[in-house]
Coordinates of C-alpha atoms in Angstrom, one line a residue:
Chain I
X1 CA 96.9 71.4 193.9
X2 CA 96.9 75.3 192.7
X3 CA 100.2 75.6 194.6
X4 CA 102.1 72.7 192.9
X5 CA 103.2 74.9 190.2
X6 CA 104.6 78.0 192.7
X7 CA 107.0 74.8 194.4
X8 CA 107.4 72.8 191.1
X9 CA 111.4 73.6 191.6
X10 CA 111.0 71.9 195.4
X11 CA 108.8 69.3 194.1
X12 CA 111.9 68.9 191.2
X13 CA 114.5 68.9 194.1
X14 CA 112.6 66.7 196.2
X15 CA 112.1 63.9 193.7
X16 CA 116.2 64.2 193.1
X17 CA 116.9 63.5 196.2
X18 CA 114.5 60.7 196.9
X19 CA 116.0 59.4 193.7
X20 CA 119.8 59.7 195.1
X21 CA 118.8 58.3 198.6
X22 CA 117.2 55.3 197.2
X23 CA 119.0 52.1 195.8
X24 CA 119.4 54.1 192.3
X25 CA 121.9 55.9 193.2
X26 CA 124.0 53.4 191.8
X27 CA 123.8 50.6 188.9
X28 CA 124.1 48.2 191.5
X29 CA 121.7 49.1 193.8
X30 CA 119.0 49.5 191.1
X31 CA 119.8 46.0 190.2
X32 CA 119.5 44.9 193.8
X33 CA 116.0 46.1 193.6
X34 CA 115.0 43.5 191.3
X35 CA 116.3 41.1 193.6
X36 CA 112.8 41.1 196.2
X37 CA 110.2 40.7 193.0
X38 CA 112.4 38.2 191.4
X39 CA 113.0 35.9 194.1
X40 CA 109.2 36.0 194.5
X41 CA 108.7 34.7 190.7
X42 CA 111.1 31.8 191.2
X43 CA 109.6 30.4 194.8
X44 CA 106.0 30.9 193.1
X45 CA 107.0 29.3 190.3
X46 CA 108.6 26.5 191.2
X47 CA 105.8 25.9 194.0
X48 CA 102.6 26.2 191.5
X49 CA 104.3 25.2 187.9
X50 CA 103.0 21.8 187.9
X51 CA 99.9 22.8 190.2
X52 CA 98.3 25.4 188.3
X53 CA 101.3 25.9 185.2
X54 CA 99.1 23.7 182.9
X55 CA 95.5 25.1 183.0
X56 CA 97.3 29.0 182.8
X57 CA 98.5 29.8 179.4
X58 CA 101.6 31.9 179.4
X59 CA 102.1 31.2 183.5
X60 CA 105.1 32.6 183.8
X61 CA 104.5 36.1 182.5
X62 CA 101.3 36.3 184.2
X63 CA 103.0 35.3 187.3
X64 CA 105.5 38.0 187.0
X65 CA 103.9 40.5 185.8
X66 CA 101.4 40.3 188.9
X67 CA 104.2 40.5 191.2
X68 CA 105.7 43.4 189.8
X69 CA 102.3 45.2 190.0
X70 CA 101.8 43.6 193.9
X71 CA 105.4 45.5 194.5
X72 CA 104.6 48.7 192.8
X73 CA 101.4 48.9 195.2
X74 CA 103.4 47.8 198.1
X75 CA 106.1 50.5 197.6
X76 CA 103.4 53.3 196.9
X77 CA 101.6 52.4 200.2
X78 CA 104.7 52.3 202.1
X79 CA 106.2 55.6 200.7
X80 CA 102.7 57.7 201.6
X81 CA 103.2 56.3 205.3
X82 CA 106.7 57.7 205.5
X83 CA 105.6 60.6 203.6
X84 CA 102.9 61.9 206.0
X85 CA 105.0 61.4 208.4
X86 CA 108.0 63.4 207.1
X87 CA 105.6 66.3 206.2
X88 CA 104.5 66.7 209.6
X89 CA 107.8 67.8 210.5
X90 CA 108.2 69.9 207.1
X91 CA 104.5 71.7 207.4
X92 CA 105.0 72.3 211.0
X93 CA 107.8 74.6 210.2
X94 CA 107.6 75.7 206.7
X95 CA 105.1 76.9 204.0
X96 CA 105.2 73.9 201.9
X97 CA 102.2 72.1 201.1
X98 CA 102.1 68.3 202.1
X99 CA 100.9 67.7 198.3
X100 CA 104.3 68.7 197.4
X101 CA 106.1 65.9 199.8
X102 CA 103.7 63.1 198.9
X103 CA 104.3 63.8 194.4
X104 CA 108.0 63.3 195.0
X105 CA 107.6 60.3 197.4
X106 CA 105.9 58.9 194.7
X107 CA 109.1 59.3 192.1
X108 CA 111.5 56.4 193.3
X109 CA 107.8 53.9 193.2
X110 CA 107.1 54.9 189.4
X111 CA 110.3 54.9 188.3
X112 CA 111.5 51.3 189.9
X113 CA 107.9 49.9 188.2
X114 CA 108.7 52.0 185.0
X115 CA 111.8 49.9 184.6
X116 CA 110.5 46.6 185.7
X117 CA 108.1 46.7 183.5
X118 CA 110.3 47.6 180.6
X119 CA 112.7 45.3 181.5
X120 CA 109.7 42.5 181.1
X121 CA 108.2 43.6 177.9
X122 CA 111.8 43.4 176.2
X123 CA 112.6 40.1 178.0
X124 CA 109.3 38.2 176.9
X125 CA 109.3 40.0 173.5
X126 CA 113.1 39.0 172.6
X127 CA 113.6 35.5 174.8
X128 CA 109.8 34.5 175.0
X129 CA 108.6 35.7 171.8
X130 CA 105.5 37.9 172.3
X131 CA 104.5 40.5 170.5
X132 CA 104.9 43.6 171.4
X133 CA 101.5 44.6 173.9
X134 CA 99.7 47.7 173.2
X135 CA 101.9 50.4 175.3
X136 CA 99.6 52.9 175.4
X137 CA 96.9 51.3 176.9
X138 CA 99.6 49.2 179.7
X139 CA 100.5 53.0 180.4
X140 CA 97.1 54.5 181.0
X141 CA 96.4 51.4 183.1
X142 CA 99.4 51.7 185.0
X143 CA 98.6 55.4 185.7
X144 CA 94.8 53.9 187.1
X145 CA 97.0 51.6 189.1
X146 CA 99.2 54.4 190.4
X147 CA 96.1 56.8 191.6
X148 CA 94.6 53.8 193.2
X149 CA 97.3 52.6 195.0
X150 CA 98.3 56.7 195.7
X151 CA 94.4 56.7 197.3
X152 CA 94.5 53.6 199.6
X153 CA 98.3 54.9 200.7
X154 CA 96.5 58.2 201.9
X155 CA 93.8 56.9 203.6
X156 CA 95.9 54.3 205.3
X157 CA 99.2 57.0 206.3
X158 CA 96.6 59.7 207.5
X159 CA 94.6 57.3 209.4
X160 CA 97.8 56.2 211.2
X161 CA 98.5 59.4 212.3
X162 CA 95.4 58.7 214.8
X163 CA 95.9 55.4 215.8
X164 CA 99.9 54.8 215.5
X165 CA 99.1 50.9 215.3
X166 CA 97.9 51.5 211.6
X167 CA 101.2 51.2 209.9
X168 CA 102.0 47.8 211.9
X169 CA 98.7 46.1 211.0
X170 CA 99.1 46.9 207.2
X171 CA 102.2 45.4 207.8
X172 CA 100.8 42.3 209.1
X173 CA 97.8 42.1 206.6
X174 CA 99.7 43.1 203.4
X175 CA 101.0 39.4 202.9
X176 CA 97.7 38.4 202.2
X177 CA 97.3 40.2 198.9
X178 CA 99.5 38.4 197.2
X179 CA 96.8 35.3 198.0
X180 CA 93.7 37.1 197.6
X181 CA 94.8 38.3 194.1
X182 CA 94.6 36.5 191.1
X183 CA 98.5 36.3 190.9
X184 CA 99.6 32.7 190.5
X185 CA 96.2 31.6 189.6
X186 CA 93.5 32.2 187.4
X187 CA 90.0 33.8 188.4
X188 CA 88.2 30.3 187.2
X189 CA 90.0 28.7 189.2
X190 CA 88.0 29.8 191.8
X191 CA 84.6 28.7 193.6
X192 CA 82.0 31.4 192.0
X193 CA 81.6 32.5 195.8
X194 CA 86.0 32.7 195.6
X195 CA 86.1 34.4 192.4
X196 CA 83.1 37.5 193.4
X197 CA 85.2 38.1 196.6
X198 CA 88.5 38.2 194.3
X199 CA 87.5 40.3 191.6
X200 CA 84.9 42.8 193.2
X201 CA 86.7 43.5 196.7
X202 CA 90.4 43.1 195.9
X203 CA 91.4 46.9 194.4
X204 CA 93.9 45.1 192.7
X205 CA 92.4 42.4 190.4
X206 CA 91.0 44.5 187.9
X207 CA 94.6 46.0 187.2
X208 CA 96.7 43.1 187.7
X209 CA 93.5 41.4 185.0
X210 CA 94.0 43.9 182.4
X211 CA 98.1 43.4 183.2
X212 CA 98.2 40.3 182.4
X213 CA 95.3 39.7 179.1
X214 CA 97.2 42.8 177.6
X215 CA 100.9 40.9 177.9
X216 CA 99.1 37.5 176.7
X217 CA 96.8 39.4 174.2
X218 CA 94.1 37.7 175.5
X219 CA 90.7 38.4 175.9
X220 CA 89.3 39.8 179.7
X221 CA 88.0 36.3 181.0
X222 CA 85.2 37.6 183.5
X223 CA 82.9 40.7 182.8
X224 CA 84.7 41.2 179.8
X225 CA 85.9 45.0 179.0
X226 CA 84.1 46.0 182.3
X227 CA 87.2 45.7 183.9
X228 CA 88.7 48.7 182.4
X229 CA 86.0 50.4 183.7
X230 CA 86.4 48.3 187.4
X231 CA 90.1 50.2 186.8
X232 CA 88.9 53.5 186.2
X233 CA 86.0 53.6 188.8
X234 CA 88.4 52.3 191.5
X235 CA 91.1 54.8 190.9
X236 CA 88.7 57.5 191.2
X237 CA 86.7 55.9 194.3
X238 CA 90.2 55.5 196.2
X239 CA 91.8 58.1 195.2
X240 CA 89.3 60.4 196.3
X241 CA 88.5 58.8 199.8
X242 CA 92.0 59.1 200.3
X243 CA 92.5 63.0 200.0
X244 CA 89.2 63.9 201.3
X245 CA 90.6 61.4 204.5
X246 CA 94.0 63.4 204.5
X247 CA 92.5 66.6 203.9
X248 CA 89.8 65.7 206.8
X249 CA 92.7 65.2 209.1
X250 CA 95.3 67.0 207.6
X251 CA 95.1 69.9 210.4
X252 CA 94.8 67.3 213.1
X253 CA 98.1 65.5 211.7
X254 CA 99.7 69.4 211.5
X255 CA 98.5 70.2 214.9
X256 CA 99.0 67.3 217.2
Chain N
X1 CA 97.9 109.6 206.6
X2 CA 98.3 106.6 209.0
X3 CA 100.5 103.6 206.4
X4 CA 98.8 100.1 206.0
X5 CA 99.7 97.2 208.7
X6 CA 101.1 94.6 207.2
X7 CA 100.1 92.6 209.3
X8 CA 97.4 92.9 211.6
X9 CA 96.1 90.1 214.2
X10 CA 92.5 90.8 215.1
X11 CA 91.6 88.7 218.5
X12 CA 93.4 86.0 217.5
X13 CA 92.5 82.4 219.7
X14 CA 94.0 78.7 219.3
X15 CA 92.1 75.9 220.8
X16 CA 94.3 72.7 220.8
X17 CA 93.2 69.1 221.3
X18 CA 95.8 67.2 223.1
X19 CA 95.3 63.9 223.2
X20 CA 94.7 62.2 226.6
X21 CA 95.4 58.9 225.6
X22 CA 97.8 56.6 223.8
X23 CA 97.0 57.1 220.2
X24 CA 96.4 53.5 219.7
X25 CA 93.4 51.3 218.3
X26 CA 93.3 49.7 221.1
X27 CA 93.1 52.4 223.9
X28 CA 91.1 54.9 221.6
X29 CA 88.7 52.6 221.3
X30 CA 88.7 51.8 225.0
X31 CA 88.0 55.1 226.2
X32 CA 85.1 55.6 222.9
X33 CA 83.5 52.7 225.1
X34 CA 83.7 53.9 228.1
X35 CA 82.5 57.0 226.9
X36 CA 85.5 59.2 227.7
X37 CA 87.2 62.3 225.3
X38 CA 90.1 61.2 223.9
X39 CA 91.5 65.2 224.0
X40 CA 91.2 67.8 225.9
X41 CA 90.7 71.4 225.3
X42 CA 93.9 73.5 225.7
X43 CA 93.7 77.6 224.5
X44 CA 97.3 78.4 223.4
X45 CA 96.7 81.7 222.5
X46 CA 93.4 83.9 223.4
X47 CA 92.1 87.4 222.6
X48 CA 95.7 88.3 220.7
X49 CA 95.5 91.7 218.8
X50 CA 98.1 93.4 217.2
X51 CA 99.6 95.2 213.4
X52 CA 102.7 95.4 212.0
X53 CA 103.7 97.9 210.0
X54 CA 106.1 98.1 207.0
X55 CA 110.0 98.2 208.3
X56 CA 109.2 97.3 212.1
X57 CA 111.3 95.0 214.3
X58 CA 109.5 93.6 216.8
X59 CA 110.7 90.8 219.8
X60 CA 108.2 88.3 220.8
X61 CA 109.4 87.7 224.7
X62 CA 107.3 85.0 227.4
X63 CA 108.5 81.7 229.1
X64 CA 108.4 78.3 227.6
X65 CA 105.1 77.7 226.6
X66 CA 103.9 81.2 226.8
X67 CA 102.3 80.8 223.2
X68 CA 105.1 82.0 221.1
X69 CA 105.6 79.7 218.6
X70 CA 101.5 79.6 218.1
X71 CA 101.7 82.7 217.3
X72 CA 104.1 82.4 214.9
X73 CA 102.7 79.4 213.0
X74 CA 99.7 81.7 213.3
X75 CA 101.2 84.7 211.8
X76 CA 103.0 82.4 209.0
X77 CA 99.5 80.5 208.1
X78 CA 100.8 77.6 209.7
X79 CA 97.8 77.0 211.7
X80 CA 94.6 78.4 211.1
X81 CA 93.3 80.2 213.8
X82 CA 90.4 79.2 216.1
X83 CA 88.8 82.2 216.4
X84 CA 89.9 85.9 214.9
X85 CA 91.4 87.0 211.7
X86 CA 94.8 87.1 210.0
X87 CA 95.2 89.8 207.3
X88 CA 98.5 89.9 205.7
X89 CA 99.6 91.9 202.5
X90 CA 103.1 90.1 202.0
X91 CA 104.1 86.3 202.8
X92 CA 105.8 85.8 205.3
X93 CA 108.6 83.5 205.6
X94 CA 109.3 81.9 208.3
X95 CA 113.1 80.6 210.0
X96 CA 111.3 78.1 212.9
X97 CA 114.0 75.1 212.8
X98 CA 117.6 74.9 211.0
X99 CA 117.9 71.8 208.7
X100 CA 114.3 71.8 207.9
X101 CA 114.4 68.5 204.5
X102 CA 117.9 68.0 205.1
X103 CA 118.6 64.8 204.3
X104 CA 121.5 63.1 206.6
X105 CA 122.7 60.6 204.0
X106 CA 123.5 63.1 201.4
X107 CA 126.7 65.4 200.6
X108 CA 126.9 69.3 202.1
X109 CA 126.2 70.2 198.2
X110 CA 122.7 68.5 197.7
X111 CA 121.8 69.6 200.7
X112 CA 122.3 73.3 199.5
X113 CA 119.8 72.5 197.0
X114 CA 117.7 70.8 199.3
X115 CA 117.0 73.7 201.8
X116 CA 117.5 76.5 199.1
X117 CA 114.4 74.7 197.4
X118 CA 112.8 75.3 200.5
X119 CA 113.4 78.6 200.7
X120 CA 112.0 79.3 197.4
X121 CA 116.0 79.8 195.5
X122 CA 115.7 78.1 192.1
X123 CA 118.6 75.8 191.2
X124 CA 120.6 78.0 189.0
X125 CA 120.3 80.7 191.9
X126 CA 121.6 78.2 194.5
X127 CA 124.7 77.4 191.8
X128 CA 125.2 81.1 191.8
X129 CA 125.4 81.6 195.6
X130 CA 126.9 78.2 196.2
X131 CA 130.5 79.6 196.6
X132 CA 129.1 82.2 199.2
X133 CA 127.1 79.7 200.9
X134 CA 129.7 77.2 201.7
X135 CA 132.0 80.0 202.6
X136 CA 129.8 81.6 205.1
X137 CA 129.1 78.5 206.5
X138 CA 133.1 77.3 206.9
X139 CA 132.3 74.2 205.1
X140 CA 134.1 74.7 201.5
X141 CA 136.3 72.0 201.8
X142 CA 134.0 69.5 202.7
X143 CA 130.9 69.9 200.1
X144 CA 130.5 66.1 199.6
X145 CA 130.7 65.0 202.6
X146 CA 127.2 63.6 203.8
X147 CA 125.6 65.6 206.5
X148 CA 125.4 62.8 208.7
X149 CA 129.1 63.1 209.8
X150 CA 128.7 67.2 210.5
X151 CA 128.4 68.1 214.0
X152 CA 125.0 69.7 215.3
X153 CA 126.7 73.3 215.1
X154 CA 128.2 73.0 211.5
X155 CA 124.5 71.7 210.2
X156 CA 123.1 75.2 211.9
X157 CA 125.6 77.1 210.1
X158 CA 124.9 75.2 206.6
X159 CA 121.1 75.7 206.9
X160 CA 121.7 79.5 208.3
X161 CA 124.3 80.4 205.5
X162 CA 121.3 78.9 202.7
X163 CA 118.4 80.9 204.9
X164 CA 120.5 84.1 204.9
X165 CA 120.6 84.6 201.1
X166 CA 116.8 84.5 201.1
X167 CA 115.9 88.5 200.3
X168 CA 112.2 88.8 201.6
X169 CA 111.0 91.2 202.7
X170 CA 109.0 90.4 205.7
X171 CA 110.7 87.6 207.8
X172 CA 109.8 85.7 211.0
X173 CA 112.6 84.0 213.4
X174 CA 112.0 81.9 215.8
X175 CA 114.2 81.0 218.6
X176 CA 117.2 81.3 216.0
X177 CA 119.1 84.0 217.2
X178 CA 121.6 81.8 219.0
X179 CA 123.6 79.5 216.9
X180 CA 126.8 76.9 216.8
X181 CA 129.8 78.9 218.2
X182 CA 131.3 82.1 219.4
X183 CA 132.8 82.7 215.7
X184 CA 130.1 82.3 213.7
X185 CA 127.8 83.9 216.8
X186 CA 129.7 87.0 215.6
X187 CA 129.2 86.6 212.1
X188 CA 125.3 86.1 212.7
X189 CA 125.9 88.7 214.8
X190 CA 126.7 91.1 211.8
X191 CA 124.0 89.8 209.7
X192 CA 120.9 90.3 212.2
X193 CA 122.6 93.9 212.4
X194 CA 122.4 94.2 208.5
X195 CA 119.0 93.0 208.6
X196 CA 117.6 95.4 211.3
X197 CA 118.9 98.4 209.9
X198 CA 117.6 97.6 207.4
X199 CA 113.9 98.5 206.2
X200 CA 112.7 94.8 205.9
X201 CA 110.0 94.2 208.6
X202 CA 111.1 91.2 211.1
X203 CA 109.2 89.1 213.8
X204 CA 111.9 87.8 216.5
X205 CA 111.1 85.1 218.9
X206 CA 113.9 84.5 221.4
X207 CA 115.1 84.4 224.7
X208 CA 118.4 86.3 224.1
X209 CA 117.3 89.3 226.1
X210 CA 120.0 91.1 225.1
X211 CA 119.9 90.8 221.7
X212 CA 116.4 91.8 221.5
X213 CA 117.0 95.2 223.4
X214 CA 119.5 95.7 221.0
X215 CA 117.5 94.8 217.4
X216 CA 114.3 95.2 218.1
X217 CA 112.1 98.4 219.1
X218 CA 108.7 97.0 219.7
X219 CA 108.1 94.1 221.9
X220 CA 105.4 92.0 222.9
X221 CA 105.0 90.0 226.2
X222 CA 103.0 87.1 226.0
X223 CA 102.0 84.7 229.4
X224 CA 99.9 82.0 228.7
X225 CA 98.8 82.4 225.6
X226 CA 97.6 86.6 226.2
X227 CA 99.3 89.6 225.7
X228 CA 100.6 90.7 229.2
X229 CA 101.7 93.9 227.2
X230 CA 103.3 95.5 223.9
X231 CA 105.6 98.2 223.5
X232 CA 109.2 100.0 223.6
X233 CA 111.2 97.0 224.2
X234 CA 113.7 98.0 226.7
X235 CA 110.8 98.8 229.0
X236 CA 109.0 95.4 228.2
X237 CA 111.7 93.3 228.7
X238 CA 112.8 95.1 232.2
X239 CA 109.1 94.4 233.5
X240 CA 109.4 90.6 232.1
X241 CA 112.6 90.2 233.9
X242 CA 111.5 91.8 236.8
X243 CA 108.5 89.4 236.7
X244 CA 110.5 86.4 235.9
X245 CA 112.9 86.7 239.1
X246 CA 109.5 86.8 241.1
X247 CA 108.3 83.5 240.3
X248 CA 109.5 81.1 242.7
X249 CA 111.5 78.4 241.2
X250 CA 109.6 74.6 240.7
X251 CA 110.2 72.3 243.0

């Protein structure tokens, strides 16, 4: 981390030209981004409106807003496995520090949620008429989210680099989050047995919780302001197992 | 008084783990069953001692998988050694693979950036140099077209023309003495010239035997991962091919 400042022009040229490869190069293409997470929204939606619609108040923000969370998580673990990989072939040859790679992997993720989530706020605050949620705290959340999801993508992209398989079963087991979080329903909804396994092993309820009681201006409805704590706790868990894992292996994924 | 190496390898070894099986759930959990090592033990470089001194040029010579590049990524602080020390008093910077972050999809120009960033060039040096750069490397009237359609040789001479501005002073090349074609061969040509007359201190890799008589006054043999010897470079290289044409070709 002491070195980031010596490369902060490669780490500046770096996040550029993630920026220019992704779908942003163009207005188009940034719009076609929106296209996956709304999609999403509208076949929830139209599946679990009458279902669970009723007994959520404001279901369709909630629903949305957990989706665009469940994608920012998704696109942060998917960019530290390709960027582990890339800086094996970088470090083996250079002087550049892996941190470097992984910070600007991590621009074209914030900055695709960063405008989701804008994009959301103005559309429920002008069409839907919310008020406007308390930004700072939706940003220091967001920023819990982001070393969270930074942690588990880590863990997961260094342990790959030992057993190759990794990668494909994350792929096969990533659906599932979008069931075992509290997305398109509400936590008591849930058997109490349901809602324990929900909120204390899913990494991601306590952020998509806070998410989604910020937008409605509601109140946390289980362990109250613990969550933001749950948030906080779970950041710093996962976000150090996942750089102690890299740095662990990090000369085994340099060397072999 | 005797000057400061500035570099000095002090019985240097690298112990690799190669893997012996599939690096798969599946079979690495197989053999942790049955109680077998998934790697085994392989010493790429052993007992290496040597110092470089301010202004020397010195050829690294051996056959594939002699321990060259080990010693490089050694030297660079690539790899940490196994066993030994490394003390350096400048960086330095190594030119192991031409193209190193280029990305295919995007135009000649970004790509400047992209490799000058690597090389430590800020981006209002790279503008400065941009002109020269895409000179050098024959490619000033395509700047935005995307890598992807260059041929292998023009990408060498892109990432060579950005390496070539770089003004360290201790530098390490490895296996990049021969590059794209005849013409710009020539035009390297005069640059490794340049740079050995001058009083930078290089490291050269390479199997251009020729080359090395010609740039380099030290050289070092290395065979299996050990210095077989070190010295004048003519004489080291005569005694290398001499020991080459011995070895009776693989069946």
């Amino acid at each position: 981390m002491k070195k980031i400042p010596k490369y902060f022009n490669l780490l500046l040229v770096l996040c550029k030209t993630h920026i220019r490869s992704s779908d942003y190069r163009s207005v188009l293409g940034a719009l076609w981004s929106f296209v996956g997470p709304l999609l999403t929204f509208t076949v929830l939606y139209f599946i679990f409106v009458e279902r669970f619609g009723p007994h959520i108040p404001q279901f369709p923000s909630k629903l949305l807003v957990g989706i665009i969370l469940l994608t920012f998580f998704n696109r942060i673990v998917h960019a530290m496995f390709q960027a582990i990989s890339y800086s094996q072939g970088i470090v083996i040859h250079s002087l550049t520090p892996s941190e470097i790679i992984f910070i600007s992997a991590l621009s074209v993720p914030i900055i695709k949620f960063a405008v989701e989530i804008t994009l959301f706020i103005t559309v429920t605050v002008l069409l839907a008429s919310h008020q406007i949620p308390n930004i700072p705290l939706l940003l220091a959340i967001a920023f819990l989210f982001l070393l969270m999801s930074t942690g588990i993508g880590l863990l997961l992209g260094s342990l790959n680099s030992i057993a190759s398989d990794i990668n494909e079963i994350w792929t096969a087991l990533a659906p599932l989050l979008m069931f075992t979080s509290p997305i398109f329903y509400s936590l008591d909804m849930l058997s109490p047995w349901g809602r324990a396994f929900v909120f204390w092993s899913n990494p991601l309820t306590p952020y998509i919780l806070c998410y989604q009681t910020i937008i409605a201006k509601e109140a946390v409805p289980y362990f109250s302001h613990l969550v933001y704590l749950q948030a906080l706790v779970y950041a710093l868990i996962m976000l150090g197992i996942g750089f102690l894992c890299f740095k662990k292996l990090e000369k085994q994924i340099i060397e072999t | 008084m005797t000057p400061n190496p500035i570099l000095k390898l002090d019985k240097i070894g690298k112990l690799f783990g190669v893997y012996q099986v599939q690096k798969t759930l599946f079979r690495l959990s197989q053999n942790f069953f049955r109680g077998k090592p998934f790697k085994k033990e392989l010493w790429a470089l052993r007992n290496i001692s040597f110092e470089v001194f301010e202004g020397d040029k010195i050829a690294v010579i051996g056959r594939n998988g002699a321990g060259k590049t080990t010693l490089f990524r050694v030297a660079v602080g690539i790899y940490s050694p196994t066993e030994g020390t490394v003390e350096k008093q400048k960086p330095l910077i190594p030119l192991f693979k031409y193209g190193i972050g280029m990305n295919p999809h995007l135009p000649v120009i970004d790509n400047i950036y992209i490799l000058g960033a690597f090389y430590g060039f800020s981006v209002k040096e790279i503008k400065m140099k941009l002109p020269g750069i895409l000179s050098f490397a024959e490619l000033e009237e395509f700047p935005y077209m995307p890598v992807r359609n260059l041929s292998s040789g023009q990408v060498q001479r892109l990432s060579f023309s950005v390496f070539m501005q770089t003004e360290e002073p201790f530098l390490a090349f490895d296996e990049s003495l021969a590059l794209a074609d005849f013409r710009f061969q020539k035009k390297t040509g005069d640059y490794f010239k340049n740079l050995m007359n001058s009083n930078r201190t290089i490291l050269v890799a390479s199997h251009s035997l020729g080359a090395l008589r010609q740039y380099c006054r030290k050289a070092i043999w290395l065979e299996q991962g050990e210095i077989v010897e070190m010295g004048d470079t003519n004489e080291i290289i005569n005694k290398y091919e001499k020991f080459c044409l011995q070895i009776p070709p693989e069946s």
